[in-house]
Short mmCIF file of C-alpha atoms and ligand atoms in Angstrom, two decimals:
data_model
loop_
_atom_site.label_atom_id
_atom_site.label_comp_id
_atom_site.label_asym_id
_atom_site.label_seq_id
_atom_site.Cartn_x
_atom_site.Cartn_y
_atom_site.Cartn_z
CA MET A 206 46.78 -51.34 57.86
CA ASN A 207 46.89 -48.00 56.04
CA LYS A 208 44.67 -47.89 52.97
CA PRO A 209 46.30 -46.42 49.84
CA LEU A 210 45.61 -42.66 49.56
CA VAL A 211 44.27 -42.96 46.02
CA MET A 212 41.47 -45.30 47.24
CA ASP A 213 40.45 -42.83 49.95
CA SER A 214 40.26 -39.91 47.56
CA LEU A 215 38.11 -42.05 45.22
CA LYS A 216 35.67 -42.82 48.03
CA LEU A 217 35.49 -39.56 50.04
CA LEU A 218 33.26 -36.78 48.74
CA GLN A 219 34.28 -33.51 50.39
CA VAL A 220 31.60 -30.75 50.05
CA PRO A 221 30.37 -27.91 52.30
CA GLN A 222 27.72 -30.28 53.72
CA GLY A 223 30.53 -32.55 55.08
CA GLU A 224 32.65 -35.53 54.10
CA PHE A 225 30.88 -38.61 52.84
CA GLU A 226 32.16 -42.08 52.04
CA LEU A 227 30.48 -43.33 48.90
CA VAL A 228 30.62 -46.46 46.74
CA ARG A 229 29.19 -47.40 43.36
CA LYS A 230 26.92 -50.29 42.44
CA PRO A 231 28.12 -52.64 41.10
CA ARG A 232 31.20 -52.09 43.31
CA ASN A 233 34.11 -50.52 41.35
CA GLU A 234 37.08 -49.43 43.45
CA LEU A 235 38.59 -47.56 40.48
CA LEU A 236 35.66 -45.24 39.80
CA GLN A 237 34.09 -42.50 41.96
CA ALA A 238 30.44 -42.69 43.00
CA TRP A 239 29.97 -39.02 42.12
CA ASP A 240 31.14 -36.55 39.45
CA ALA A 241 32.13 -32.90 39.27
CA ALA A 242 28.52 -31.91 38.55
CA ASP A 243 27.45 -33.38 41.88
CA GLU A 244 30.15 -31.36 43.61
CA PHE A 245 29.22 -28.21 41.78
CA LEU A 246 25.52 -28.66 42.64
CA LEU A 247 26.22 -29.28 46.32
CA ASN A 248 28.48 -26.27 46.53
CA TYR A 249 25.92 -24.12 44.77
CA VAL A 250 23.07 -25.21 47.00
CA ASP A 251 25.18 -24.22 49.96
CA GLU A 252 26.35 -20.88 48.47
CA ILE A 253 22.86 -19.56 47.64
CA LYS A 254 21.36 -20.97 50.84
CA VAL A 255 18.49 -22.36 48.84
CA LEU A 256 17.40 -24.83 51.55
CA SER A 257 16.02 -23.85 54.87
CA ARG A 258 16.44 -26.47 57.69
CA HIS A 259 13.05 -28.03 56.92
CA GLY A 260 12.95 -27.30 53.18
CA LYS A 261 11.70 -30.29 51.26
CA LEU A 262 13.86 -31.58 48.41
CA LEU A 263 13.21 -33.74 45.40
CA ILE A 264 16.26 -35.25 43.68
CA LEU A 265 16.08 -36.91 40.24
CA ASN A 266 18.53 -39.40 38.75
CA ASP A 267 21.03 -39.40 41.61
CA ALA A 268 23.38 -42.12 40.26
CA PHE A 269 24.74 -43.60 43.50
CA GLY A 270 23.09 -41.35 46.10
CA ALA A 271 25.82 -38.70 46.41
CA LEU A 272 23.34 -35.80 46.39
CA ALA A 273 20.76 -37.41 48.65
CA VAL A 274 23.35 -38.57 51.20
CA ALA A 275 25.02 -35.18 51.37
CA LEU A 276 21.60 -33.51 51.92
CA ALA A 277 20.01 -36.26 54.03
CA ASN A 278 19.51 -34.00 57.02
CA HIS A 279 16.70 -32.35 55.04
CA PRO A 280 13.48 -34.11 54.07
CA VAL A 281 14.63 -35.66 50.78
CA TYR A 282 12.68 -37.58 48.14
CA SER A 283 14.65 -39.39 45.45
CA TRP A 284 13.06 -40.25 42.13
CA ASN A 285 15.02 -42.70 40.07
CA ASP A 286 14.34 -45.32 37.39
CA SER A 287 17.31 -47.39 38.48
CA PHE A 288 17.09 -50.13 41.07
CA THR A 289 20.86 -50.27 41.43
CA ALA A 290 20.94 -46.52 42.06
CA GLN A 291 18.43 -47.07 44.86
CA LEU A 292 20.62 -49.90 46.26
CA ALA A 293 23.66 -47.68 46.18
CA LEU A 294 21.73 -44.89 47.92
CA ARG A 295 20.65 -47.17 50.79
CA GLU A 296 24.16 -48.58 51.19
CA ASN A 297 25.71 -45.12 51.18
CA LEU A 298 23.21 -43.81 53.67
CA LEU A 299 24.07 -46.63 56.08
CA ALA A 300 27.77 -46.15 55.53
CA ASN A 301 27.39 -42.45 56.55
CA GLY A 302 25.38 -43.02 59.69
CA TYR A 303 21.82 -42.66 58.42
CA PRO A 304 19.09 -45.31 58.43
CA ALA A 305 18.56 -46.76 54.96
CA GLU A 306 15.02 -45.27 54.86
CA GLN A 307 16.24 -41.72 55.64
CA VAL A 308 15.59 -40.82 52.05
CA LYS A 309 12.20 -41.67 50.53
CA THR A 310 12.52 -43.30 47.14
CA ASN A 311 10.08 -43.56 44.20
CA SER A 312 10.52 -45.78 41.16
CA GLY A 313 10.69 -44.57 37.60
CA ILE A 314 6.94 -45.27 37.14
CA ASP A 315 5.65 -43.83 40.44
CA PHE A 316 6.10 -40.18 40.85
CA PRO A 317 6.43 -38.70 44.36
CA THR A 318 3.30 -36.60 44.89
CA VAL A 319 4.78 -34.26 47.55
CA THR A 320 5.11 -30.48 47.31
CA VAL A 321 8.76 -29.61 47.48
CA ASP A 322 10.76 -26.35 47.85
CA CYS A 323 13.60 -27.38 45.64
CA VAL A 324 14.22 -29.87 42.78
CA LEU A 325 17.71 -31.07 41.89
CA ILE A 326 18.06 -32.90 38.62
CA LYS A 327 21.03 -34.86 37.33
CA ILE A 328 20.93 -34.97 33.58
CA PRO A 329 20.31 -38.61 32.55
CA LYS A 330 21.82 -40.27 29.55
CA MET A 331 18.43 -40.67 27.86
CA LEU A 332 17.00 -37.28 26.86
CA ALA A 333 13.60 -38.92 26.46
CA LEU A 334 13.68 -39.74 30.20
CA LEU A 335 14.46 -36.13 31.04
CA GLU A 336 11.60 -34.96 28.75
CA HIS A 337 9.16 -37.30 30.47
CA GLN A 338 10.30 -36.27 33.91
CA LEU A 339 9.99 -32.55 33.09
CA TYR A 340 6.43 -33.03 31.88
CA VAL A 341 5.55 -34.90 35.10
CA LEU A 342 7.31 -32.25 37.17
CA ARG A 343 5.44 -29.35 35.52
CA GLN A 344 2.23 -30.58 37.02
CA VAL A 345 3.53 -30.34 40.59
CA LEU A 346 5.93 -27.45 40.71
CA ASP A 347 5.01 -23.97 41.92
CA HIS A 348 6.26 -20.73 40.46
CA ASP A 349 8.69 -20.31 43.37
CA THR A 350 10.14 -23.84 43.49
CA HIS A 351 13.92 -23.75 42.96
CA ILE A 352 14.82 -25.99 39.95
CA ILE A 353 18.51 -26.66 39.48
CA ALA A 354 19.86 -29.24 37.09
CA ALA A 355 23.51 -30.41 36.74
CA GLY A 356 25.55 -32.40 34.33
CA MET A 357 28.94 -32.66 32.72
CA ALA A 358 29.20 -29.89 30.07
CA ARG A 359 29.75 -32.52 27.34
CA ASN A 360 26.28 -33.97 28.10
CA ILE A 361 24.44 -30.65 28.07
CA HIS A 362 23.35 -29.67 24.55
CA ARG A 363 21.17 -27.02 23.02
CA SER A 364 18.42 -29.70 22.85
CA THR A 365 18.79 -30.33 26.62
CA LEU A 366 18.30 -26.65 27.40
CA GLU A 367 15.35 -26.43 24.96
CA LEU A 368 13.56 -29.19 26.88
CA PHE A 369 13.77 -27.16 30.11
CA GLU A 370 12.79 -23.97 28.38
CA ASN A 371 9.82 -25.42 26.49
CA ILE A 372 8.42 -27.56 29.24
CA LEU A 373 9.20 -25.65 32.49
CA GLY A 374 10.15 -22.09 31.62
CA PRO A 375 13.05 -19.59 31.27
CA THR A 376 16.41 -21.38 31.54
CA THR A 377 19.98 -20.16 32.04
CA THR A 378 23.26 -21.97 32.54
CA THR A 379 26.25 -21.17 34.72
CA ARG A 380 29.85 -21.07 33.53
CA ALA A 381 31.54 -24.45 33.52
CA ARG A 382 33.40 -25.56 36.64
CA LYS A 383 35.61 -28.63 36.42
CA LYS A 384 33.91 -29.38 33.06
CA SER A 385 30.48 -29.46 34.64
CA ARG A 386 27.60 -26.99 34.39
CA LEU A 387 24.42 -26.07 36.24
CA ILE A 388 21.06 -25.27 34.55
CA LEU A 389 18.84 -22.84 36.45
CA VAL A 390 15.19 -22.86 35.63
CA GLN A 391 12.25 -20.62 36.48
CA ARG A 392 8.85 -22.30 36.37
CA ASP A 393 6.57 -20.32 34.05
CA GLN A 394 2.95 -21.27 34.86
CA SER A 395 1.64 -19.49 31.69
CA LEU A 396 3.47 -21.94 29.30
CA LYS A 397 0.94 -23.73 27.18
CA GLU A 398 -0.08 -27.23 28.21
CA GLY A 399 1.71 -30.26 26.91
CA GLN A 400 2.27 -33.80 27.95
CA SER A 401 4.80 -36.55 27.87
CA HIS A 402 5.01 -38.58 24.61
CA TYR A 403 5.92 -41.72 26.55
CA PRO A 404 5.33 -44.58 26.47
CA ASP A 405 5.63 -44.77 22.67
CA SER A 406 5.64 -47.89 20.53
CA TYR A 407 6.69 -49.64 17.35
CA GLU A 408 5.53 -52.68 15.36
CA LEU A 409 7.68 -55.85 15.39
CA GLN A 410 7.03 -58.54 12.79
CA VAL A 411 8.53 -61.99 13.67
CA ASP A 412 6.29 -65.05 13.75
CA ARG A 413 3.41 -62.55 13.87
CA ASN A 414 2.93 -58.89 14.48
CA TYR A 415 3.67 -57.44 17.97
CA ARG A 416 3.09 -53.89 19.17
CA ILE A 417 6.07 -53.08 21.44
CA ILE A 418 5.52 -50.22 23.88
CA ASN A 419 8.45 -48.42 25.48
CA HIS A 420 8.55 -46.22 28.57
CA ALA A 421 10.81 -43.20 28.45
CA SER A 422 14.07 -44.59 29.80
CA LEU A 423 14.21 -47.58 27.46
CA PHE A 424 17.01 -48.72 25.25
CA SER A 425 16.17 -48.61 21.48
CA ARG A 426 12.71 -47.10 21.93
CA ASP A 427 11.75 -46.43 18.36
CA ARG A 428 12.90 -49.61 16.61
CA LEU A 429 14.38 -53.04 17.30
CA ASP A 430 18.15 -52.85 18.00
CA ARG A 431 20.25 -54.51 15.35
CA GLY A 432 22.01 -56.67 17.93
CA SER A 433 18.61 -57.80 19.39
CA GLN A 434 17.44 -58.51 15.81
CA LEU A 435 20.40 -60.86 15.26
CA LEU A 436 19.69 -62.72 18.48
CA LEU A 437 16.01 -63.01 17.55
CA GLU A 438 17.07 -64.60 14.24
CA HIS A 439 19.15 -67.15 16.26
CA MET A 440 16.83 -67.77 19.17
CA PRO A 441 17.38 -71.18 20.87
CA VAL A 442 14.37 -73.45 20.33
CA ALA A 443 14.27 -76.83 22.16
CA GLU A 444 11.96 -78.94 24.38
CA ARG A 445 14.53 -78.73 27.21
CA TYR A 446 14.24 -74.94 27.50
CA ARG A 447 11.39 -74.82 30.06
CA ARG A 448 12.67 -72.11 32.30
CA ILE A 449 14.03 -69.18 30.35
CA VAL A 450 15.42 -65.87 31.68
CA ASP A 451 15.47 -62.59 29.69
CA LEU A 452 18.18 -60.83 31.64
CA GLY A 453 18.37 -57.05 31.17
CA CYS A 454 15.00 -57.44 29.40
CA GLY A 455 14.39 -53.85 28.35
CA ASN A 456 10.99 -53.89 26.58
CA GLY A 457 11.06 -57.74 26.67
CA VAL A 458 11.49 -58.47 22.97
CA LEU A 459 13.94 -61.33 23.45
CA GLY A 460 11.82 -63.06 26.09
CA ILE A 461 8.60 -62.55 24.11
CA ILE A 462 9.96 -64.15 21.00
CA ALA A 463 11.53 -66.96 23.13
CA THR A 464 8.06 -67.53 24.59
CA ALA A 465 6.41 -67.72 21.14
CA LEU A 466 9.08 -70.19 19.80
CA ASN A 467 9.27 -72.38 22.92
CA PRO A 468 5.61 -73.24 23.63
CA LYS A 469 6.25 -75.04 26.90
CA ALA A 470 8.54 -72.46 28.44
CA SER A 471 7.84 -70.16 31.35
CA LEU A 472 9.70 -66.84 31.40
CA LEU A 473 11.48 -64.63 33.87
CA PHE A 474 11.99 -61.03 32.77
CA CYS A 475 14.58 -59.08 34.84
CA ASP A 476 15.91 -55.56 34.58
CA GLU A 477 17.25 -52.96 36.95
CA SER A 478 15.05 -50.29 35.29
CA TYR A 479 11.50 -50.00 36.63
CA MET A 480 10.36 -48.59 33.31
CA ALA A 481 11.91 -51.53 31.46
CA VAL A 482 10.17 -54.16 33.58
CA ALA A 483 6.87 -52.26 33.29
CA SER A 484 7.29 -52.16 29.48
CA ALA A 485 8.17 -55.82 29.29
CA GLU A 486 5.14 -56.80 31.35
CA GLU A 487 2.75 -54.71 29.24
CA ASN A 488 4.26 -56.11 26.02
CA PHE A 489 4.08 -59.71 27.29
CA ARG A 490 0.47 -59.43 28.44
CA ALA A 491 -0.48 -57.80 25.11
CA ALA A 492 1.14 -60.71 23.24
CA PHE A 493 -0.05 -63.65 25.36
CA ALA A 494 -2.70 -62.33 27.76
CA GLN A 495 -2.92 -65.01 30.53
CA THR A 496 -2.11 -67.98 28.20
CA ARG A 497 1.55 -68.12 29.15
CA GLU A 498 3.43 -67.93 32.41
CA ALA A 499 5.93 -65.21 33.27
CA GLU A 500 7.43 -63.44 36.21
CA PHE A 501 8.68 -59.88 36.16
CA ARG A 502 11.47 -58.74 38.45
CA VAL A 503 13.16 -55.41 39.08
CA ALA A 504 16.59 -56.36 40.53
CA ASP A 505 20.36 -56.04 40.10
CA GLY A 506 20.77 -58.76 37.51
CA LEU A 507 19.93 -62.19 38.85
CA GLN A 508 20.78 -61.43 42.45
CA GLY A 509 18.81 -63.63 44.83
CA LEU A 510 17.80 -66.21 42.22
CA ALA A 511 18.31 -69.84 43.16
CA ALA A 512 21.40 -71.58 41.80
CA ASP A 513 20.91 -74.37 39.21
CA SER A 514 17.30 -73.29 38.52
CA ARG A 515 17.11 -72.17 34.85
CA ASP A 516 17.63 -73.80 31.45
CA LEU A 517 18.39 -70.83 29.25
CA VAL A 518 19.52 -67.24 29.87
CA LEU A 519 19.26 -64.63 27.06
CA VAL A 520 21.24 -61.39 27.33
CA ASN A 521 21.95 -58.38 25.22
CA PRO A 522 24.26 -56.82 27.89
CA PRO A 523 24.47 -53.06 28.56
CA PHE A 524 27.86 -51.55 27.73
CA HIS A 525 27.40 -48.36 29.71
CA GLN A 526 26.10 -47.29 33.13
CA GLN A 527 24.58 -43.87 32.60
CA HIS A 528 27.37 -41.88 30.89
CA ASN A 529 30.23 -44.36 31.67
CA VAL A 530 31.19 -47.04 29.15
CA GLY A 531 32.43 -50.38 30.47
CA ASP A 532 31.88 -54.09 30.67
CA ALA A 533 31.53 -54.52 34.47
CA ILE A 534 27.77 -55.14 34.30
CA ALA A 535 28.09 -57.56 31.39
CA TRP A 536 30.68 -59.52 33.33
CA GLN A 537 28.48 -59.55 36.47
CA MET A 538 25.55 -60.80 34.34
CA PHE A 539 27.61 -63.61 32.77
CA LYS A 540 28.74 -64.79 36.19
CA GLN A 541 25.20 -64.65 37.59
CA ALA A 542 23.91 -66.54 34.55
CA ARG A 543 26.46 -69.29 35.10
CA THR A 544 25.26 -69.67 38.69
CA VAL A 545 21.54 -69.89 37.94
CA LEU A 546 21.87 -72.27 35.00
CA VAL A 547 21.36 -76.02 35.46
CA ALA A 548 24.11 -78.34 34.23
CA GLY A 549 23.57 -78.47 30.47
CA GLY A 550 21.89 -75.05 30.54
CA GLU A 551 22.81 -72.40 27.94
CA LEU A 552 23.73 -68.73 28.08
CA ARG A 553 23.09 -67.06 24.72
CA ILE A 554 24.17 -63.46 24.26
CA VAL A 555 24.56 -60.85 21.54
CA GLY A 556 27.25 -58.14 21.70
CA ASN A 557 29.30 -55.74 19.71
CA ARG A 558 32.15 -57.54 18.07
CA HIS A 559 34.77 -55.22 19.54
CA LEU A 560 33.71 -55.95 23.11
CA ALA A 561 35.46 -59.39 22.97
CA TYR A 562 32.83 -61.20 25.12
CA HIS A 563 34.06 -64.41 23.53
CA SER A 564 37.20 -64.63 25.67
CA LYS A 565 35.23 -63.72 28.83
CA LEU A 566 32.70 -66.47 28.23
CA LYS A 567 35.42 -69.00 27.39
CA LYS A 568 37.18 -68.19 30.65
CA LEU A 569 33.92 -68.47 32.70
CA PHE A 570 32.26 -71.52 31.02
CA GLY A 571 35.29 -73.25 29.48
CA ASN A 572 33.52 -73.10 26.04
CA CYS A 573 31.96 -70.50 23.78
CA GLU A 574 30.57 -71.00 20.27
CA THR A 575 29.93 -68.25 17.72
CA VAL A 576 26.40 -68.85 16.54
CA ALA A 577 26.12 -65.95 14.14
CA ALA A 578 27.91 -62.75 13.21
CA ASP A 579 27.47 -59.71 11.04
CA SER A 580 29.74 -56.75 10.48
CA LYS A 581 28.91 -55.29 13.93
CA PHE A 582 27.49 -57.99 16.22
CA VAL A 583 28.15 -61.56 17.32
CA VAL A 584 25.77 -64.10 18.85
CA LEU A 585 27.61 -66.36 21.30
CA SER A 586 26.58 -69.45 23.17
CA SER A 587 28.14 -71.07 26.26
CA ILE A 588 26.98 -74.25 27.98
CA LYS A 589 27.37 -74.84 31.70
CA HIS A 590 28.97 -78.26 32.07
CA SER A 591 28.92 -78.63 35.84
C1 SAM B 37 21.37 -53.32 25.66
S1 SAM B 37 19.89 -53.25 26.65
C2 SAM B 37 19.00 -54.68 26.11
C3 SAM B 37 17.49 -54.55 26.19
C4 SAM B 37 16.75 -55.73 25.53
N1 SAM B 37 17.07 -57.01 26.11
C5 SAM B 37 16.96 -55.71 24.07
O1 SAM B 37 17.60 -56.58 23.56
O2 SAM B 37 16.38 -54.81 23.40
C6 SAM B 37 20.52 -53.71 28.24
C7 SAM B 37 19.45 -53.73 29.39
O3 SAM B 37 20.18 -54.11 30.58
C8 SAM B 37 19.60 -53.43 31.63
N2 SAM B 37 20.54 -53.42 32.82
C9 SAM B 37 21.56 -52.63 33.02
N3 SAM B 37 22.16 -52.94 34.23
C10 SAM B 37 21.43 -53.96 34.71
C11 SAM B 37 21.59 -54.71 35.92
N4 SAM B 37 22.53 -54.46 36.81
N5 SAM B 37 20.62 -55.67 36.18
C12 SAM B 37 19.66 -55.89 35.32
N6 SAM B 37 19.46 -55.23 34.15
C13 SAM B 37 20.40 -54.24 33.85
C14 SAM B 37 19.27 -52.07 31.09
O4 SAM B 37 18.32 -51.37 31.87
C15 SAM B 37 18.83 -52.40 29.66
O5 SAM B 37 17.42 -52.56 29.65
#
């Protein structure tokens, strides 16, 4: 059967390095797994012949593996804080005839300690993550390493360029092509020393005082998010909540307060960000040392967790994936939560009012109660009946 043309053009990246079939994670047949900045970067790398056959390459923040797959016939190292990005990379390598291990990957916390000839950087949504990465990079880059960053022009600001200039050295930008831009950077070894400000921290006062540390890629790094605050004020407390999940845990605030208020509970903290799970683990240990039980899991949501195994799932769902806004991940999280909950178990979430999670939950669980609301957020609860 012929596939519709529009689907093919959404899946097939055509660049000088070849044609590559690419998908996103989570799957989304209506969105491409690359953007114009990836295309611009791959064309530029080919035009200026920056890579010799054996030239080593480090790629940062490659959303679904488009850059690494297109350049996979070189020794490539991919540094990414996102587990789902790494999953997409492996799947896309396999789909394009490479073994899944063709590209070596490092998590957000572990930096690849190789010497490379060229560094390609996709501008991440969090400027703090970029800042942290540039500070780490400056320790390992030589004067003659090619450093090329790329992003959509709307995401490249004066402050973005200043980061490159202040941390690495002289920085110029190209003209825009298809609304994307490249940033070309020269490493200046004489720049004065400096170091990453991350992890940073804030104080949280609930039943007692907590110091909450946050690695660079984290959501709401300098203060508690207002939505999370509303959920903390309406945290479920009951004897029957013995196995609690903090899904999309970020720095772990929801799970930590659930632990404090439910003295017999054990916790599972999950996030697809390595830096998030590392922050949650540090914060949990600082709050409870070894007195309470918890597991920490970097994964795509609750994938792989046994069905009917948890009593309560807490979520403040993400409403964007890098620069794209959408509710696909929230929807995936709600469906996974329903699967892992026992009969009688509860999903409690907080979300922006305008996202209309109420109707989604009603459809999925057959019930949804509004527990609390303010001008911007709602706390919703759904019970799994069977
Ligand atoms: C709005 S933040 C909430 C963080 C924290 N729970 C809080 O309330 O401050 C959403 C979190 O979901 C995580 N996330 C996004 N996609 C995910 C996925 N596919 N699986 C697990 N976590 C994910 C993000 O990394 C982020 O930490």
